[in-house]
Coordinates of N, CA and C and ligand atoms in Angstrom, one line a residue:
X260 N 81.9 74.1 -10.1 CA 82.1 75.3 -10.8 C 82.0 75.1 -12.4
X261 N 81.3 76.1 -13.2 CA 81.0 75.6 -14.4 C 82.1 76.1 -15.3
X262 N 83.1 75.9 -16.0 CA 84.0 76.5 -16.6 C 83.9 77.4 -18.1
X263 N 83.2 76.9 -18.8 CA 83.3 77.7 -20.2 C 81.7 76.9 -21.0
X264 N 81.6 77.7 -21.8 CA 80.4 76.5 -22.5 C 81.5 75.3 -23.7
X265 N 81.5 74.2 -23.6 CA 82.3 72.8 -23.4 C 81.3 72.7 -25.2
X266 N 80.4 72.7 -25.7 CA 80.0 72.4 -27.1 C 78.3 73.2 -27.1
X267 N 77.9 73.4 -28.6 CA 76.5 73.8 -28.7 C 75.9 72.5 -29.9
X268 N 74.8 71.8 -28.9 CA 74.1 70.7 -29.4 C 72.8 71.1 -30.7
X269 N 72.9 70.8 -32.1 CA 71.9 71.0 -33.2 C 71.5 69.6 -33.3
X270 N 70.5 69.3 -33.2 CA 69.8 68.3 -34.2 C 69.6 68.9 -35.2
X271 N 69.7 67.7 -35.8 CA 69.8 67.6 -37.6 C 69.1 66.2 -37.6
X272 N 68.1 66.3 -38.9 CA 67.2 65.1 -39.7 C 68.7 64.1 -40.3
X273 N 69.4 64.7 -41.0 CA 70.3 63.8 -41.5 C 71.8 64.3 -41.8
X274 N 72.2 63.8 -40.6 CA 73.8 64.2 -40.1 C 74.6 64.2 -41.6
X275 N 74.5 63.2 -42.4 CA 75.6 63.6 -43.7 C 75.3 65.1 -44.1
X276 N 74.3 65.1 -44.5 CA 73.8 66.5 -45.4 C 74.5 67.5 -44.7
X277 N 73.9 67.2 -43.1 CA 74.4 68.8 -42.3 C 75.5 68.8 -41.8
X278 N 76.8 67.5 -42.2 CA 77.8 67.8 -42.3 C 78.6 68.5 -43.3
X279 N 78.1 68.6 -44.3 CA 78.3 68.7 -45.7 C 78.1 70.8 -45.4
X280 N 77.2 70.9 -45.0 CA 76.4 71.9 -44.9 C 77.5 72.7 -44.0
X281 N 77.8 72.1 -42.5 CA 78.7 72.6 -41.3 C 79.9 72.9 -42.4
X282 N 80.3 71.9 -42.6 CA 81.8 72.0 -43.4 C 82.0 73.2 -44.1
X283 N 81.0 73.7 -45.2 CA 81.0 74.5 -46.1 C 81.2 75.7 -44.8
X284 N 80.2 76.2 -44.0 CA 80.3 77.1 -43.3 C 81.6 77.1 -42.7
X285 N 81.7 76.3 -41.9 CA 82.9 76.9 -41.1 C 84.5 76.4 -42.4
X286 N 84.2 76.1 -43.4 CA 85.6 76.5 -43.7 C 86.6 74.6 -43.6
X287 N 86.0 73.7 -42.8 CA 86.7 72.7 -42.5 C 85.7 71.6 -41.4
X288 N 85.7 70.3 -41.8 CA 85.3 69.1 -41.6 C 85.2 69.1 -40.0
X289 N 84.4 67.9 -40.2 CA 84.3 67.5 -38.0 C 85.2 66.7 -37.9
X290 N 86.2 66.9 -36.9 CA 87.1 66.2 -36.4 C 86.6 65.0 -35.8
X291 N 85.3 64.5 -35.1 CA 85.4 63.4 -35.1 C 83.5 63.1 -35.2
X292 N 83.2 61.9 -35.6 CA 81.7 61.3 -35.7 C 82.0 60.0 -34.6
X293 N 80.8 59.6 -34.2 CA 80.4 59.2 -33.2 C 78.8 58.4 -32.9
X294 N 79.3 57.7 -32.8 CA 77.3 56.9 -32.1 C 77.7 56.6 -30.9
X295 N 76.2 57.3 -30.4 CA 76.3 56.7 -29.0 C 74.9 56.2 -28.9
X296 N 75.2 55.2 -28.5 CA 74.3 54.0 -28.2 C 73.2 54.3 -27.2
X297 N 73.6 54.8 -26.5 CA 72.6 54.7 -25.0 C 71.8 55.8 -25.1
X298 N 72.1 56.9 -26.0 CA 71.5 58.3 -26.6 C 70.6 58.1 -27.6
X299 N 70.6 56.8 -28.4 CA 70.1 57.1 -29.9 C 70.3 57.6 -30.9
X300 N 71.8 58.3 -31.0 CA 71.9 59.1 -31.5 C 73.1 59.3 -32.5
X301 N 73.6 59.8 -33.3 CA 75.0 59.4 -34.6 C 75.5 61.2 -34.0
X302 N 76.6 61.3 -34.1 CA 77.2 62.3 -34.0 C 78.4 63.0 -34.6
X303 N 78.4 64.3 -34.9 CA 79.6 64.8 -35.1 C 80.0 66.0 -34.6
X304 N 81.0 66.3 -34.6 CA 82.0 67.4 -33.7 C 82.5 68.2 -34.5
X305 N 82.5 69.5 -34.4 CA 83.0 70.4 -35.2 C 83.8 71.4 -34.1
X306 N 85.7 71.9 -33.8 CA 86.1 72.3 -33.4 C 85.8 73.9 -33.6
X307 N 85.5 74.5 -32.9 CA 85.3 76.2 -32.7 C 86.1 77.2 -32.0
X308 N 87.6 77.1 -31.8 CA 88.3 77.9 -30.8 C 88.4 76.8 -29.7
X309 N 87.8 77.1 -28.6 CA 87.7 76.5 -27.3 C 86.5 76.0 -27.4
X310 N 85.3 76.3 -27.7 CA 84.1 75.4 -28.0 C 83.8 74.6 -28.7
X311 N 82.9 74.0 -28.9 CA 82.6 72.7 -30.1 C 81.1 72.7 -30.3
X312 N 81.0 72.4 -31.6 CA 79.8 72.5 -32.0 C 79.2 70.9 -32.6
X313 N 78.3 70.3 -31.7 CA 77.5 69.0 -31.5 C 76.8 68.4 -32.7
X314 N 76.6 67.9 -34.0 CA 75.3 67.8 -34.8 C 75.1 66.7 -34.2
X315 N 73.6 66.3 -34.2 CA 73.0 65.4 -33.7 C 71.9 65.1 -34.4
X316 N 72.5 63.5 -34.7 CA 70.8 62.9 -35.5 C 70.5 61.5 -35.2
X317 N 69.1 61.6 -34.7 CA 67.9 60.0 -34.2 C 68.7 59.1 -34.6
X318 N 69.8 57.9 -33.8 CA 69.5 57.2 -34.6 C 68.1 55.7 -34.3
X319 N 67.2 56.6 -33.5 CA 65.8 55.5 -33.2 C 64.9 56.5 -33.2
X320 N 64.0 56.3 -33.6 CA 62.3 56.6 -33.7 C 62.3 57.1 -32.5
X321 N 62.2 56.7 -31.4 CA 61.9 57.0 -29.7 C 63.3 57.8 -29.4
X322 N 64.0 58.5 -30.0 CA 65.5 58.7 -29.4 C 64.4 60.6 -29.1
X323 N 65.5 60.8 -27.8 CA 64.7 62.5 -27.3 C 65.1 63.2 -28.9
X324 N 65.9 63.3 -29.7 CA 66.4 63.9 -30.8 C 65.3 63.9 -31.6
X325 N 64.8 62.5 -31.7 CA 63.7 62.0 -32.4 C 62.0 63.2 -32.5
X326 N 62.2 62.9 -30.9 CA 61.0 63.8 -30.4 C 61.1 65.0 -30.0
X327 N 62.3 66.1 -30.4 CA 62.8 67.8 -30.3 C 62.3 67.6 -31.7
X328 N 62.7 67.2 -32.7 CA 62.9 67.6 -34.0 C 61.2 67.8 -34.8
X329 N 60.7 66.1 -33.9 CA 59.2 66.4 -34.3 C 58.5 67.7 -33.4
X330 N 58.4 68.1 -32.2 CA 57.9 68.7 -31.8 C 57.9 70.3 -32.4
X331 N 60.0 70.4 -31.9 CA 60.4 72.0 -32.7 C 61.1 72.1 -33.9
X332 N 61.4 70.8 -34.7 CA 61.8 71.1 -36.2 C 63.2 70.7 -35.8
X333 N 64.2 71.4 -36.5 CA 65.4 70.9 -36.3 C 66.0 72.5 -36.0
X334 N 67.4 72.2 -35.0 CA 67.9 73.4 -34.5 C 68.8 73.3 -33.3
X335 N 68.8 74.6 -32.5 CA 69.7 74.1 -31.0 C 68.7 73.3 -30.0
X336 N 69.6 72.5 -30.2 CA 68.8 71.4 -29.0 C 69.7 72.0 -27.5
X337 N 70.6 71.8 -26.8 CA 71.5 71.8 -25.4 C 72.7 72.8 -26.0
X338 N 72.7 73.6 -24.8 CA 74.0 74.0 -24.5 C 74.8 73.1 -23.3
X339 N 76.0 72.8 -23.6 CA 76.7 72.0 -22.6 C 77.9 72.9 -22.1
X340 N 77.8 72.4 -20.5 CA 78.7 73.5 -19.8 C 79.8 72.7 -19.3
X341 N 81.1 72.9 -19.7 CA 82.4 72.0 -18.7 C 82.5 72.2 -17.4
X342 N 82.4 71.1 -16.9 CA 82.5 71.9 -15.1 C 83.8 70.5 -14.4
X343 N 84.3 71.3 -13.2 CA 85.3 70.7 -12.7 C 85.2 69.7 -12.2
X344 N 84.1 69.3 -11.6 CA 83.9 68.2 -10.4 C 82.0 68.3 -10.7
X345 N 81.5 66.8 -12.1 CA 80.5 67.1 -12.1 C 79.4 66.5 -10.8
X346 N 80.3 65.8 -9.9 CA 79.3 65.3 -8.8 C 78.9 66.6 -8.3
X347 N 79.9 67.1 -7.8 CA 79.9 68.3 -7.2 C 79.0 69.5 -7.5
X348 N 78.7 69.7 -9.2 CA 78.0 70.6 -9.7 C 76.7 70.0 -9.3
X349 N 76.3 68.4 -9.7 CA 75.2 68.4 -9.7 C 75.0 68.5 -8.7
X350 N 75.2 67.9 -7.5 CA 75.0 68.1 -5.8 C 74.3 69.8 -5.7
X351 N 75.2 70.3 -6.0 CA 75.0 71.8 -5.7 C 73.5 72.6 -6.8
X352 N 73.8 72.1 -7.8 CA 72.8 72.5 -8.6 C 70.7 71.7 -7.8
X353 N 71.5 70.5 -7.7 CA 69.8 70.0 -7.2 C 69.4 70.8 -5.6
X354 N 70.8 70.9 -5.1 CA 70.6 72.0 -4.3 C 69.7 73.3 -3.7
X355 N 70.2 73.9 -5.2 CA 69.1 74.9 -5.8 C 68.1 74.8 -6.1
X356 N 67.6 73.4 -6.5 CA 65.9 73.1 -7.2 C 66.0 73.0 -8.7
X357 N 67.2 72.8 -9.2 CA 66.9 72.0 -10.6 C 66.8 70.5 -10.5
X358 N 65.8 69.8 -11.7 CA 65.8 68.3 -11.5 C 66.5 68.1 -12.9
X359 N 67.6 67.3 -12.3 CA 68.7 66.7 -12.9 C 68.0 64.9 -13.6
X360 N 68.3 65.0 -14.7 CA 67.7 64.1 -15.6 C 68.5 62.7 -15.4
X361 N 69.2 62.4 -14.9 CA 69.9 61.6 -14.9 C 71.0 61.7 -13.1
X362 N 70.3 60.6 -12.1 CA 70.6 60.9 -11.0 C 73.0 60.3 -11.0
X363 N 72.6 59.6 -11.5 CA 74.3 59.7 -11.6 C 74.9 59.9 -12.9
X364 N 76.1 60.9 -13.2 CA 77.0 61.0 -14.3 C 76.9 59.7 -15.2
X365 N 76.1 60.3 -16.6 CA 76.6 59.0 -17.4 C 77.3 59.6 -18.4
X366 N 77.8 57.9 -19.2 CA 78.8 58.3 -20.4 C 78.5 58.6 -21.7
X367 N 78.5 60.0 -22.2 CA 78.3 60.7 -23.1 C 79.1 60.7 -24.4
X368 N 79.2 61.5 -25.3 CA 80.0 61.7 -26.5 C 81.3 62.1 -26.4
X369 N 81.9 61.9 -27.1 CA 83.4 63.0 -26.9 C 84.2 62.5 -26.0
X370 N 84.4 61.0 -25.1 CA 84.8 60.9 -23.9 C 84.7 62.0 -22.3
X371 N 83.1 62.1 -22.5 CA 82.8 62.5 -21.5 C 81.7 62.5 -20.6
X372 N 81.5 62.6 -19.2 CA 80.4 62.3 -18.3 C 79.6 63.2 -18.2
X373 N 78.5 62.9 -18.3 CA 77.3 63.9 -18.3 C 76.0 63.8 -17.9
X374 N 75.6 65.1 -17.6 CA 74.5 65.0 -16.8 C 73.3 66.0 -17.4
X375 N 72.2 65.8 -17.8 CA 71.4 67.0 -18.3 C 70.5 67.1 -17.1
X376 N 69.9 68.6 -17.2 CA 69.1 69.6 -16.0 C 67.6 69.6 -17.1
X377 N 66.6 69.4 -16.8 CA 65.3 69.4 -17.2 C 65.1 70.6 -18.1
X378 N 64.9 70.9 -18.8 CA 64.5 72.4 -19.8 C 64.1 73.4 -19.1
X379 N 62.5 72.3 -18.1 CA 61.4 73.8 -17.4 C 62.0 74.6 -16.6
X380 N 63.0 74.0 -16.3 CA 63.8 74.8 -14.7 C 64.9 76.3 -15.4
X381 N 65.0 76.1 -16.8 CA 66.0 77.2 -17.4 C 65.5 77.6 -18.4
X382 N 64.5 77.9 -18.5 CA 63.7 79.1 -19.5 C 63.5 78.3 -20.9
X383 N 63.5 77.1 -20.3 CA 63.0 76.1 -21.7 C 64.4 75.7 -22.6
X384 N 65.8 76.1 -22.0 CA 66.8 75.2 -22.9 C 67.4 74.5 -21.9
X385 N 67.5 73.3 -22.9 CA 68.2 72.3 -22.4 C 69.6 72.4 -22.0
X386 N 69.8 71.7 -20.6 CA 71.4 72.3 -20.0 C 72.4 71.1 -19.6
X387 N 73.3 71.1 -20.3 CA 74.2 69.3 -19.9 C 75.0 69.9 -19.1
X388 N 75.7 69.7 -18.1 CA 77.3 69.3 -17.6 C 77.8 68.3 -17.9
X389 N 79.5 68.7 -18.7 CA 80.0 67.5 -19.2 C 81.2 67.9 -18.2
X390 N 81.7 66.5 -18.1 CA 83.5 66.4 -17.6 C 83.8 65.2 -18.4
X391 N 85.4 66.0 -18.8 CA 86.2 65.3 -19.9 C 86.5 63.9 -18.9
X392 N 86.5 62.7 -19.1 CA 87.3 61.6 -18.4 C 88.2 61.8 -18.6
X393 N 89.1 61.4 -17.3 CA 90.8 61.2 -17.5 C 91.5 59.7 -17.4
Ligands
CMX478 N1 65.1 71.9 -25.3 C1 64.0 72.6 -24.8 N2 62.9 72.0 -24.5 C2 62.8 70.7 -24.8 C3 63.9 69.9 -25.2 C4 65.1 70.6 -25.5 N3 66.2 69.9 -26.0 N4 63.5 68.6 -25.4 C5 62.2 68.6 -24.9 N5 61.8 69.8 -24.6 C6 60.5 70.2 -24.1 C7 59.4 69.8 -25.1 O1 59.2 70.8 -26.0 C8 58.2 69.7 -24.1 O2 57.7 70.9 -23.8 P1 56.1 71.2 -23.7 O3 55.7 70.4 -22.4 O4 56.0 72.6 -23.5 O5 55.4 70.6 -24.9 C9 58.8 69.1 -22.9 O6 60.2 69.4 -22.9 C10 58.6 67.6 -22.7 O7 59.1 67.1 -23.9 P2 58.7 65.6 -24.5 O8 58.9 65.7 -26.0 O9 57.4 65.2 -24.0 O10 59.9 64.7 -24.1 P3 60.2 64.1 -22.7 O11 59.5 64.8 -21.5 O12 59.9 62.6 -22.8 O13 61.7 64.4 -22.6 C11 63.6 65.6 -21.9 C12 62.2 65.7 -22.5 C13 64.3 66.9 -22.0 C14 63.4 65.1 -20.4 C15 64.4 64.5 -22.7 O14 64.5 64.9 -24.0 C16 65.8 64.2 -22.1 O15 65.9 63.5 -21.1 N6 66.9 64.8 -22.6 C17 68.2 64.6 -22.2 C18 68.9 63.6 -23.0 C19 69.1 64.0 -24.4 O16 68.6 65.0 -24.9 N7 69.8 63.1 -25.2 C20 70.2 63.4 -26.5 C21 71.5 64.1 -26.7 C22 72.6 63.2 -26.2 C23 74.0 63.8 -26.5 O17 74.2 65.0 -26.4 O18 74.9 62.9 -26.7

């Protein structure tokens, strides 16, 4: 079951700047930055109510962030959905005929497991299921 939308993923060319940039907008700083290694990627989190808002920047040449930004510029890259039981969603979801990018839960940002659904299958945006580790 998919619970709430869990964060909204931007690439950004260079996370400082568009921290600087977030900050002014919303009023107050990202609670936390982050690299994750196995993504390519440097991160920061910006608190929204119940949602959170993702910046994300390459940190490799080959990182997918790398190749969204060159292809569509910089912008919303993924919406990520919290769901209860993500074995269970994906089971259910490949079910239906989405192909799931990643056959078992890996370890994501934020201390959480995730799983992304291919773009073509959902009208061209990218779709994560995350679950918080306990
Ligand atoms: N949203 C919508 N479309 C996307 C997309 C995105 N985020 N990323 C790629 N695409 C589209 C491309 O525009 C391209 O479309 P066309 O065929 O019409 O040109 C197509 O998908 C293929 O793109 P590509 O550049 O050739 O890239 P790949 O096929 O090698 O990879 C994808 C695409 C989605 C499978 C890959 O980016 C992926 O596995 N993503 C999931 C992992 C990820 O994004 N990690 C970074 C974030 C990690 C985090 O949140 O911590």
């Amino acid at each position: 079951m998919m619970l709430k939308i869990e964060h909204i993923g931007i690439a950004v060319k260079n996370l400082e700047t568009s921290n600087a940039l977030f900050s002014q907008l919303f009023g107050k700083g990202p609670y936390k930055l982050e690299k994750v290694e196995s993504e390519n990627v440097s991160t920061s989190f910006f608190m929204m109510g119940e949602s959170k808002i993702e910046l994300l920047e390459a940190s490799d040449p080959n990182s997918a962030i790398a190749k969204f930004i060159e292809k569509k510029g910089e912008g919303i890259h993924h919406i990520a959905f919290e769901v209860a039981d993500i074995y269970a969603e994906m089971k259910r979801l490949q079910n239906e005929g989405f192909k799931l990018l990643n056959e078992q839960p890996k370890k994501g940002a934020d201390n959480k497991m995730i799983c992304f659904l291919h773009p073509k299958d959902s009208n061209g945006v990218l779709i994560e299921l995350c679950q918080e580790i306990k």
